[in-house]
CSV table of C-alpha atoms and ligand atoms in Angstrom, one decimal:
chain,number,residue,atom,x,y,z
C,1,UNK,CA,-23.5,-11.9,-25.9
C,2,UNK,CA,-21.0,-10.5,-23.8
C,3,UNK,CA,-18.7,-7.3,-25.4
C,4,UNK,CA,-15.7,-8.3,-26.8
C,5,UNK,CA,-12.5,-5.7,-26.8
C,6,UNK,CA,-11.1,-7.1,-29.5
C,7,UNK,CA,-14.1,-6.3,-31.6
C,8,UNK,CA,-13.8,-2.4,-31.2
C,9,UNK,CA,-10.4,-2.9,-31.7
C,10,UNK,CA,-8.7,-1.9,-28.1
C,11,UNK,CA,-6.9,-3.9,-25.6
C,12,UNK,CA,-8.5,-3.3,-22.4
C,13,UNK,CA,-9.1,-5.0,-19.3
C,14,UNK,CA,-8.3,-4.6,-15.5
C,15,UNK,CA,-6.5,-5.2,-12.7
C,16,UNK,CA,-7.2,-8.5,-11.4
C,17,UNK,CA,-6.1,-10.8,-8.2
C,18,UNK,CA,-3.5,-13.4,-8.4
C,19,UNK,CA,-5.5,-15.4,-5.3
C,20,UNK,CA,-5.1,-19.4,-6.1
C,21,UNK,CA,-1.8,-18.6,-8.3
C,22,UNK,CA,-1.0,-15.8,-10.8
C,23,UNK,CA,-2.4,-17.9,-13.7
C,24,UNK,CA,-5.9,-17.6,-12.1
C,25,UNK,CA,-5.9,-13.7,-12.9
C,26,UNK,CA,-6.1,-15.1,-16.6
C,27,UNK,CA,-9.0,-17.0,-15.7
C,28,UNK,CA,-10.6,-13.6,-14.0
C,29,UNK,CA,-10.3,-11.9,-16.8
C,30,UNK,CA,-11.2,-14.5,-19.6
C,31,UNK,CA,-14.8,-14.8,-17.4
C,32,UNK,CA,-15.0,-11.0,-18.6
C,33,UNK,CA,-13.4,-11.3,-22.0
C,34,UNK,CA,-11.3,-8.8,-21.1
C,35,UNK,CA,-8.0,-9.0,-23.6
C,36,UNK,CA,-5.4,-6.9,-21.3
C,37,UNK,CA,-4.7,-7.7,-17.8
C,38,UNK,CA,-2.6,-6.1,-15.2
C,39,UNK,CA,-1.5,-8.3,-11.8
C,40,UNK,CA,0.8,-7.8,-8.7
C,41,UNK,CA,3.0,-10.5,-8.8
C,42,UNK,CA,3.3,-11.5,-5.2
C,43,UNK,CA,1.7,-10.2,-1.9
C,44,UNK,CA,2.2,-6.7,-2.1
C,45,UNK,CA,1.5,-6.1,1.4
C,46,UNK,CA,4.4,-8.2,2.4
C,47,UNK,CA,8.1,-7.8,1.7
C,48,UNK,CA,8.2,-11.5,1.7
C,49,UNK,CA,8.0,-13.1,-1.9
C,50,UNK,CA,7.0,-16.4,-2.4
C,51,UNK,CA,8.6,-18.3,-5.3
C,52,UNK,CA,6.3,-19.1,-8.5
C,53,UNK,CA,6.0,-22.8,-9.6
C,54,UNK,CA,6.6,-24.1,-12.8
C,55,UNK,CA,2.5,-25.0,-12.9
C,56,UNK,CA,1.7,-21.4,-12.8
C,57,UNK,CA,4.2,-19.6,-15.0
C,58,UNK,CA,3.1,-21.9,-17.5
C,59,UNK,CA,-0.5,-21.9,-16.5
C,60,UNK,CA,-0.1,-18.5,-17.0
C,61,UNK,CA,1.1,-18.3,-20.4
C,62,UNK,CA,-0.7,-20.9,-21.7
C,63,UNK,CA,-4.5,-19.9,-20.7
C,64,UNK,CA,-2.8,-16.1,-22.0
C,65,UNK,CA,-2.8,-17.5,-25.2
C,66,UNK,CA,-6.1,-19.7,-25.0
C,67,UNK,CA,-8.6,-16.7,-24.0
C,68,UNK,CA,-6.2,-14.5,-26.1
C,69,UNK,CA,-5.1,-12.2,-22.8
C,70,UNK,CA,-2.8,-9.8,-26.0
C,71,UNK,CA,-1.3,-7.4,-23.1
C,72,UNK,CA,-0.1,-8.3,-19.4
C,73,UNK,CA,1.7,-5.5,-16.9
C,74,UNK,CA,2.9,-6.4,-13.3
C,75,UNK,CA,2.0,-3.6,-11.1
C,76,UNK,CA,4.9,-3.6,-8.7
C,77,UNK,CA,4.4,-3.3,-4.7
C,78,UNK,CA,3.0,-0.1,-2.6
C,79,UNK,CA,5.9,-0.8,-0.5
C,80,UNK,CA,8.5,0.4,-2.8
C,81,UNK,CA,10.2,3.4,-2.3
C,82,UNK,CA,13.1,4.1,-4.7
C,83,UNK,CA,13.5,7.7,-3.7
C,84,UNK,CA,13.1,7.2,0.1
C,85,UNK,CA,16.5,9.2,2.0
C,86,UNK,CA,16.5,6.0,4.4
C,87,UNK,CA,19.1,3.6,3.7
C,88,UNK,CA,17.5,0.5,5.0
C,89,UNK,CA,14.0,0.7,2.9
C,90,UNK,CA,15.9,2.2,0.2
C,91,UNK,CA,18.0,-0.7,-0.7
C,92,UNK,CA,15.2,-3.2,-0.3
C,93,UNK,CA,13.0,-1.1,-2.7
C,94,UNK,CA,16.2,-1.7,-5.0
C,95,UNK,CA,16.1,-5.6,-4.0
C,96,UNK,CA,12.2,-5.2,-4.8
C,97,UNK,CA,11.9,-4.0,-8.1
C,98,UNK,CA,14.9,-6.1,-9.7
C,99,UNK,CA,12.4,-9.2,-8.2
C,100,UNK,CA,9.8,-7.7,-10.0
C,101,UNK,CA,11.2,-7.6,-13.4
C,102,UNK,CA,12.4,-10.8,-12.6
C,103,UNK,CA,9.1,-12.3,-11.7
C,104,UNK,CA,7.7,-10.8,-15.1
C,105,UNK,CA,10.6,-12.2,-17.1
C,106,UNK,CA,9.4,-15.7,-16.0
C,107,UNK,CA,6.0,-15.1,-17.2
C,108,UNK,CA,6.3,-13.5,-20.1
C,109,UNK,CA,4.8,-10.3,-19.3
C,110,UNK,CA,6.6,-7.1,-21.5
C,111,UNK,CA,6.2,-4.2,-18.5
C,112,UNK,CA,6.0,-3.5,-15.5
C,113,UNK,CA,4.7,-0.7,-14.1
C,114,UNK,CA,5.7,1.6,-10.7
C,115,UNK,CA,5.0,4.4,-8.5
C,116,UNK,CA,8.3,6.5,-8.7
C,117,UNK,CA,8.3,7.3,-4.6
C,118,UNK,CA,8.2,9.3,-2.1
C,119,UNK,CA,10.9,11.8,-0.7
C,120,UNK,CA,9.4,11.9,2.2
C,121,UNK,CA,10.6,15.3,3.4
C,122,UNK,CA,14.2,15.3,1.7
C,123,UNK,CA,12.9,17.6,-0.7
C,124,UNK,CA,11.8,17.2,-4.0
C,125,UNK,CA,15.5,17.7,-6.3
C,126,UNK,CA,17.1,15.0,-3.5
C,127,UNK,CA,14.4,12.6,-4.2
C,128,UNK,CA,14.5,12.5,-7.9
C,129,UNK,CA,18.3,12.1,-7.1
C,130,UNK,CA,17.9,9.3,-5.2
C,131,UNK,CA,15.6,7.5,-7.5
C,132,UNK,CA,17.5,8.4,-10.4
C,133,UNK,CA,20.7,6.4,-8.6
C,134,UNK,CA,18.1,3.9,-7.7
C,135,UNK,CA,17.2,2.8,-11.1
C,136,UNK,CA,21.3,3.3,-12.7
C,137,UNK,CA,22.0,1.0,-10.4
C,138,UNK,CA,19.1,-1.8,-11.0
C,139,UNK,CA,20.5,-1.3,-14.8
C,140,UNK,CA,23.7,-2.9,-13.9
C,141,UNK,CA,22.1,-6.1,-12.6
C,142,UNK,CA,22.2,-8.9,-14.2
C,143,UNK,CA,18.4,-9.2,-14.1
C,144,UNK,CA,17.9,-6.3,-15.3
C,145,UNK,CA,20.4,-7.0,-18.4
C,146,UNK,CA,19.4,-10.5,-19.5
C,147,UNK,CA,15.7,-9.7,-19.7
C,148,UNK,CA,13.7,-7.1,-22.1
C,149,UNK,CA,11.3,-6.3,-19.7
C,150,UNK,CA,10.3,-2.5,-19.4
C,151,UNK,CA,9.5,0.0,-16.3
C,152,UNK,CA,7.1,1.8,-16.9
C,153,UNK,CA,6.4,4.6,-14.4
C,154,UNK,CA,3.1,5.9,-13.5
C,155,UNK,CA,2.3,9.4,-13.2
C,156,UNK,CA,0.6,10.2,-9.5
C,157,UNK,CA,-1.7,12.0,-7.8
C,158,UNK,CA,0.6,14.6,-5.9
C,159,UNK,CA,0.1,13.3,-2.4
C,160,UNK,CA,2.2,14.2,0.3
C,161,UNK,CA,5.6,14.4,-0.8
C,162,UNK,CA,5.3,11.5,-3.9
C,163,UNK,CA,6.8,12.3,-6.9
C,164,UNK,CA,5.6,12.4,-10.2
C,165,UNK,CA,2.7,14.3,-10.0
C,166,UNK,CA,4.1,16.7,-12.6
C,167,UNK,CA,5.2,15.0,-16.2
C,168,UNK,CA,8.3,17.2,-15.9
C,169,UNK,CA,9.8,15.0,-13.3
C,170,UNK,CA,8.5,12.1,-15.3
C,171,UNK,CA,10.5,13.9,-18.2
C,172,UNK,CA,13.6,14.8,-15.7
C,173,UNK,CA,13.3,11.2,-14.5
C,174,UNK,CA,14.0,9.8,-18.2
C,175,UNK,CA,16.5,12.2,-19.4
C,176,UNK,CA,18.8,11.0,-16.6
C,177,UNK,CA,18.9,7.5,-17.3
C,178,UNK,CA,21.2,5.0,-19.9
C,179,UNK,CA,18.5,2.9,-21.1
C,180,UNK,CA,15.6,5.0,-22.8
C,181,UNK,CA,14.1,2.2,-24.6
C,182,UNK,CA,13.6,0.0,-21.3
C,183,UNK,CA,11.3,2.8,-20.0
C,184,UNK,CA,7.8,4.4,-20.6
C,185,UNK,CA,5.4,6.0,-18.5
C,186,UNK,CA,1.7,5.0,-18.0
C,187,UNK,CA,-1.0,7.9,-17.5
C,188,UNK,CA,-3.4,7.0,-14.5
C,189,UNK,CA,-6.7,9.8,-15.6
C,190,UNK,CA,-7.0,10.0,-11.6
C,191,UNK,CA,-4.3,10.2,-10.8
C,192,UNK,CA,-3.1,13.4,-13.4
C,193,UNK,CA,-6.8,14.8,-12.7
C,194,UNK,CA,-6.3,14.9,-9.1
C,195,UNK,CA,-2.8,16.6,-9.7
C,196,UNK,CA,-4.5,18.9,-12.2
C,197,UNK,CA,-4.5,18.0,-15.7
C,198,UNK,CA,-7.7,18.2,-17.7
C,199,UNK,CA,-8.9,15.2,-18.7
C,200,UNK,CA,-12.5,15.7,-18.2
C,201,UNK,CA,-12.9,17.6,-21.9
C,202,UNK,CA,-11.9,16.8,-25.1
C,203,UNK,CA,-10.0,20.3,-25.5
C,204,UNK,CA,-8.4,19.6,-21.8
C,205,UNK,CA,-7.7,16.0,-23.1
C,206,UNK,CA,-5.7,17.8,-26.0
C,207,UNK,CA,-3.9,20.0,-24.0
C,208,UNK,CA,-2.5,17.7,-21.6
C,209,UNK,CA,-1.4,15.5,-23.9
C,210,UNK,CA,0.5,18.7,-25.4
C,211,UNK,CA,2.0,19.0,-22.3
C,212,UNK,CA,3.0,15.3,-21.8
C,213,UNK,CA,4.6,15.7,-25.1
C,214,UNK,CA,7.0,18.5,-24.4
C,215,UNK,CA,7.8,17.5,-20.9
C,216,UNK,CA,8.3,13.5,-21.5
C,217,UNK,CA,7.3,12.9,-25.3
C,218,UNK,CA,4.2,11.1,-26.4
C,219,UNK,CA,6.1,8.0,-27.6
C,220,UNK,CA,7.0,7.2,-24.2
C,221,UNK,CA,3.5,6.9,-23.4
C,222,UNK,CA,2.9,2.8,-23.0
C,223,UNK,CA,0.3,2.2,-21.0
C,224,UNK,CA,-3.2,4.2,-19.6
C,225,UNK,CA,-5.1,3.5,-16.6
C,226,UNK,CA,-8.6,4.5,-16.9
C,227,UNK,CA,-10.2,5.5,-13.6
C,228,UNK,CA,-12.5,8.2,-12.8
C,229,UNK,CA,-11.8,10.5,-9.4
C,230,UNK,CA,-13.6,10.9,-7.0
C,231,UNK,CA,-12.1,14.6,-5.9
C,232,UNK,CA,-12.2,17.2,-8.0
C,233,UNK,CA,-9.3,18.5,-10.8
C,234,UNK,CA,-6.3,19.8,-8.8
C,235,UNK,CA,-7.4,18.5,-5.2
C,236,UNK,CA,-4.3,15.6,-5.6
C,237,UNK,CA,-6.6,12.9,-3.8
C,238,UNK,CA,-6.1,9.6,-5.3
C,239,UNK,CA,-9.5,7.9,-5.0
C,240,UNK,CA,-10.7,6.0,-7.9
C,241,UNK,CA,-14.5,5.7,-9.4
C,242,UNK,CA,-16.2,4.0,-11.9
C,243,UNK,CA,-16.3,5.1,-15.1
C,244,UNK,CA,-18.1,8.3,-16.0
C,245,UNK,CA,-19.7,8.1,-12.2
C,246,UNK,CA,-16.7,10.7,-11.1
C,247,UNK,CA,-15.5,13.9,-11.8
C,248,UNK,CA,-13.9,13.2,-15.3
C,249,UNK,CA,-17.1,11.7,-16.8
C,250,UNK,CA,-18.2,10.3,-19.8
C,251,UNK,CA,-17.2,13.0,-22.1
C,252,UNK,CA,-13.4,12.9,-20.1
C,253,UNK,CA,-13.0,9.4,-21.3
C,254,UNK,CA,-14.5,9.4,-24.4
C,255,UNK,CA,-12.1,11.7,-25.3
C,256,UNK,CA,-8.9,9.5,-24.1
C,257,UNK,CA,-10.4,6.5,-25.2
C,258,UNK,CA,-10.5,7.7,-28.8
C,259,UNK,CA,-7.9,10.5,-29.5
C,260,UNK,CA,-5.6,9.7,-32.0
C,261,UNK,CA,-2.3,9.2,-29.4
C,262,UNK,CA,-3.7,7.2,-26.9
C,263,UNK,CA,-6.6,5.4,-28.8
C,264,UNK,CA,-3.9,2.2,-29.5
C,265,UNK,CA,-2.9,2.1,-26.3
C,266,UNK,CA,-3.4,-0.6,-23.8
C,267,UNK,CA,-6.3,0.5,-21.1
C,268,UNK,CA,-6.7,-0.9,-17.5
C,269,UNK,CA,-9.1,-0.2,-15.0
C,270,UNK,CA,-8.5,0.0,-11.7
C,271,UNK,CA,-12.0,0.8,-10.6
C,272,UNK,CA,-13.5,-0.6,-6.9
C,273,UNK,CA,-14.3,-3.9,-7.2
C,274,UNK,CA,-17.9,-4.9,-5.9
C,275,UNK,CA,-21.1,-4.5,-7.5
C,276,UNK,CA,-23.3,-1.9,-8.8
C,277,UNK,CA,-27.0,-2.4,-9.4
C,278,UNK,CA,-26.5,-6.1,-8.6
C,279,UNK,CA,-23.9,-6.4,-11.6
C,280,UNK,CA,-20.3,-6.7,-11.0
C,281,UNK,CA,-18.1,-3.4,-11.8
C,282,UNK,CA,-15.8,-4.6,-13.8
C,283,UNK,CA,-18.7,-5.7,-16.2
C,284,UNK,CA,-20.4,-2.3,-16.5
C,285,UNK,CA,-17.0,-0.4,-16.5
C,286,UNK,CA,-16.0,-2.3,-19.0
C,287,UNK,CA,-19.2,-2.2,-21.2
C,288,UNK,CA,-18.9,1.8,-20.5
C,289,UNK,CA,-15.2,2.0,-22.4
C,290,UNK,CA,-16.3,0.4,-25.0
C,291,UNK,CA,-19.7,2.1,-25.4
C,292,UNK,CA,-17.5,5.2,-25.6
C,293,UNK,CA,-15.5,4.1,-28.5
C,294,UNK,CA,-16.2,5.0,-32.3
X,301,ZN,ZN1,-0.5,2.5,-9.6
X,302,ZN,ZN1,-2.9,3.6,-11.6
């Protein structure tokens, strides 16, 4: 009898591939009874975007509903960069994340989610700029306007000259645009434990999400991806673990997975993907979150 989510009352899963056609990332995650699923939506090492067939945006939503999938997320592509000071990439990281709201409209799925870019040397203040003007102008699209999907963007890990490391220019970030109920922010644990938030004890747990409230407000906060770090607090390398095999731990997650203002969130993994002790990691990972629920 496999562990079932639902039954400790969470929505969790992972991030699983779209190869064969996106509806087969339902069929990933239904072999793991997972009931939350996050996907890319295209080849995200390619600029190029293949259209989706009719078969698999409604394979998609169908076999959602038949293994009872509850949340979805797009993750959009690395290759973004809506606060890059270069016209050319720029614009098609505009052209980019318009496709990918459009791409989740088709199939259903509420949010996406995105790195908020690099400056890449422009300095900090003219980055946040140009993403700010980035995203004002993906609100007047039609795209953008006839759809309810959400952008959610992800907190990161502080390296090199990426933004949103701090939930300040998260909180900057959101003050500055017209739409505040097509946005929310999603909490990667590496990611904020790399750029220095506690969220290896339950009192560091609580103070960072003190933090995240007066800087961005906890009602912002949609979505959580749970993955441990390998580097230690403050060291801003982004290299996900397993669960509680890093330097957050069991006692880091236990503590997100069950505080009262996160606890109903949605929960994605975005753990390596191979096999430990001849088992495959998203199975033990899995088990592990919901071992540390009570
Ligand atoms: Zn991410
Ligand atoms: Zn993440």
């Amino acid at each position: 009898m496999v562990n079932n989510p639902a039954e400790f009352g969470m929505l969790l899963g992972a991030h699983m591939s779209i190869a064969g056609g996106i509806d087969s990332s339902v069929d990933r995650a239904a072999d793991f009874e997972m009931n939350a699923l996050q996907i890319f939506s295209h080849n995200v090492r390619s600029w190029d975007t293949r259209e989706l067939t009719e078969e698999e945006i409604e394979g998609f939503k169908k076999k959602r509903e038949e293994f009872g999938v509850d949340y979805a997320v797009v993750h959009t592509s690395y290759l973004l960069n809506l606060a890059s000071p270069k016209e050319d990439l720029w614009e098609k990281s505009k052209k980019g994340l318009v496709e990918e709201i459009r791409r989740a409209h088709l199939l259903d799925i509420p949010a996406i989610n995105t790195h908020i870019g690099a400056h890449t040397g422009s300095g900090l203040e003219t980055g946040i700029d140009r993403l700010v003007e980035a995203l004002k102008e993906i609100e007047t699209t039609d795209v953008f306007e006839n759809s309810s999907v959400k952008v959610l963007l992800e907190n990161t890990a502080g390296e090199g000259t990426k933004l949103g490391s701090d939930f300040a220019e998260l909180g900057e970030v959101l003050d500055k645009l017209d739409y505040p109920d097509r946005y929310g922010v999603c909490i990667d644990t590496c990611h904020g434990f790399a750029a220095g938030y506690d969220f290896a004890t339950e009192a560091g747990l609580e103070e960072t999400l003190e933090e995240f409230d007066r800087e961005v407000g906890l009602n912002k906060l949609d979505l959580i991806h749970l993955n441990d770090s390998v580097g230690e607090r403050g060291l801003h390398k982004d290299r996900h673990t397993h669960i509680g095999r890093g330097e957050i731990g069991n006692e880091g997650f236990a503590a997100v997975v069950n505080h009262p203002d996160t606890r109903k969130l949605p929960f994605i993994l975005e753990t390596p993907k191979e096999k430990l002790d001849g088992i495959e990691a998203d199975r033990v990972n899995l088990d592990k979150v919901m071992d540390l629920r009570e």
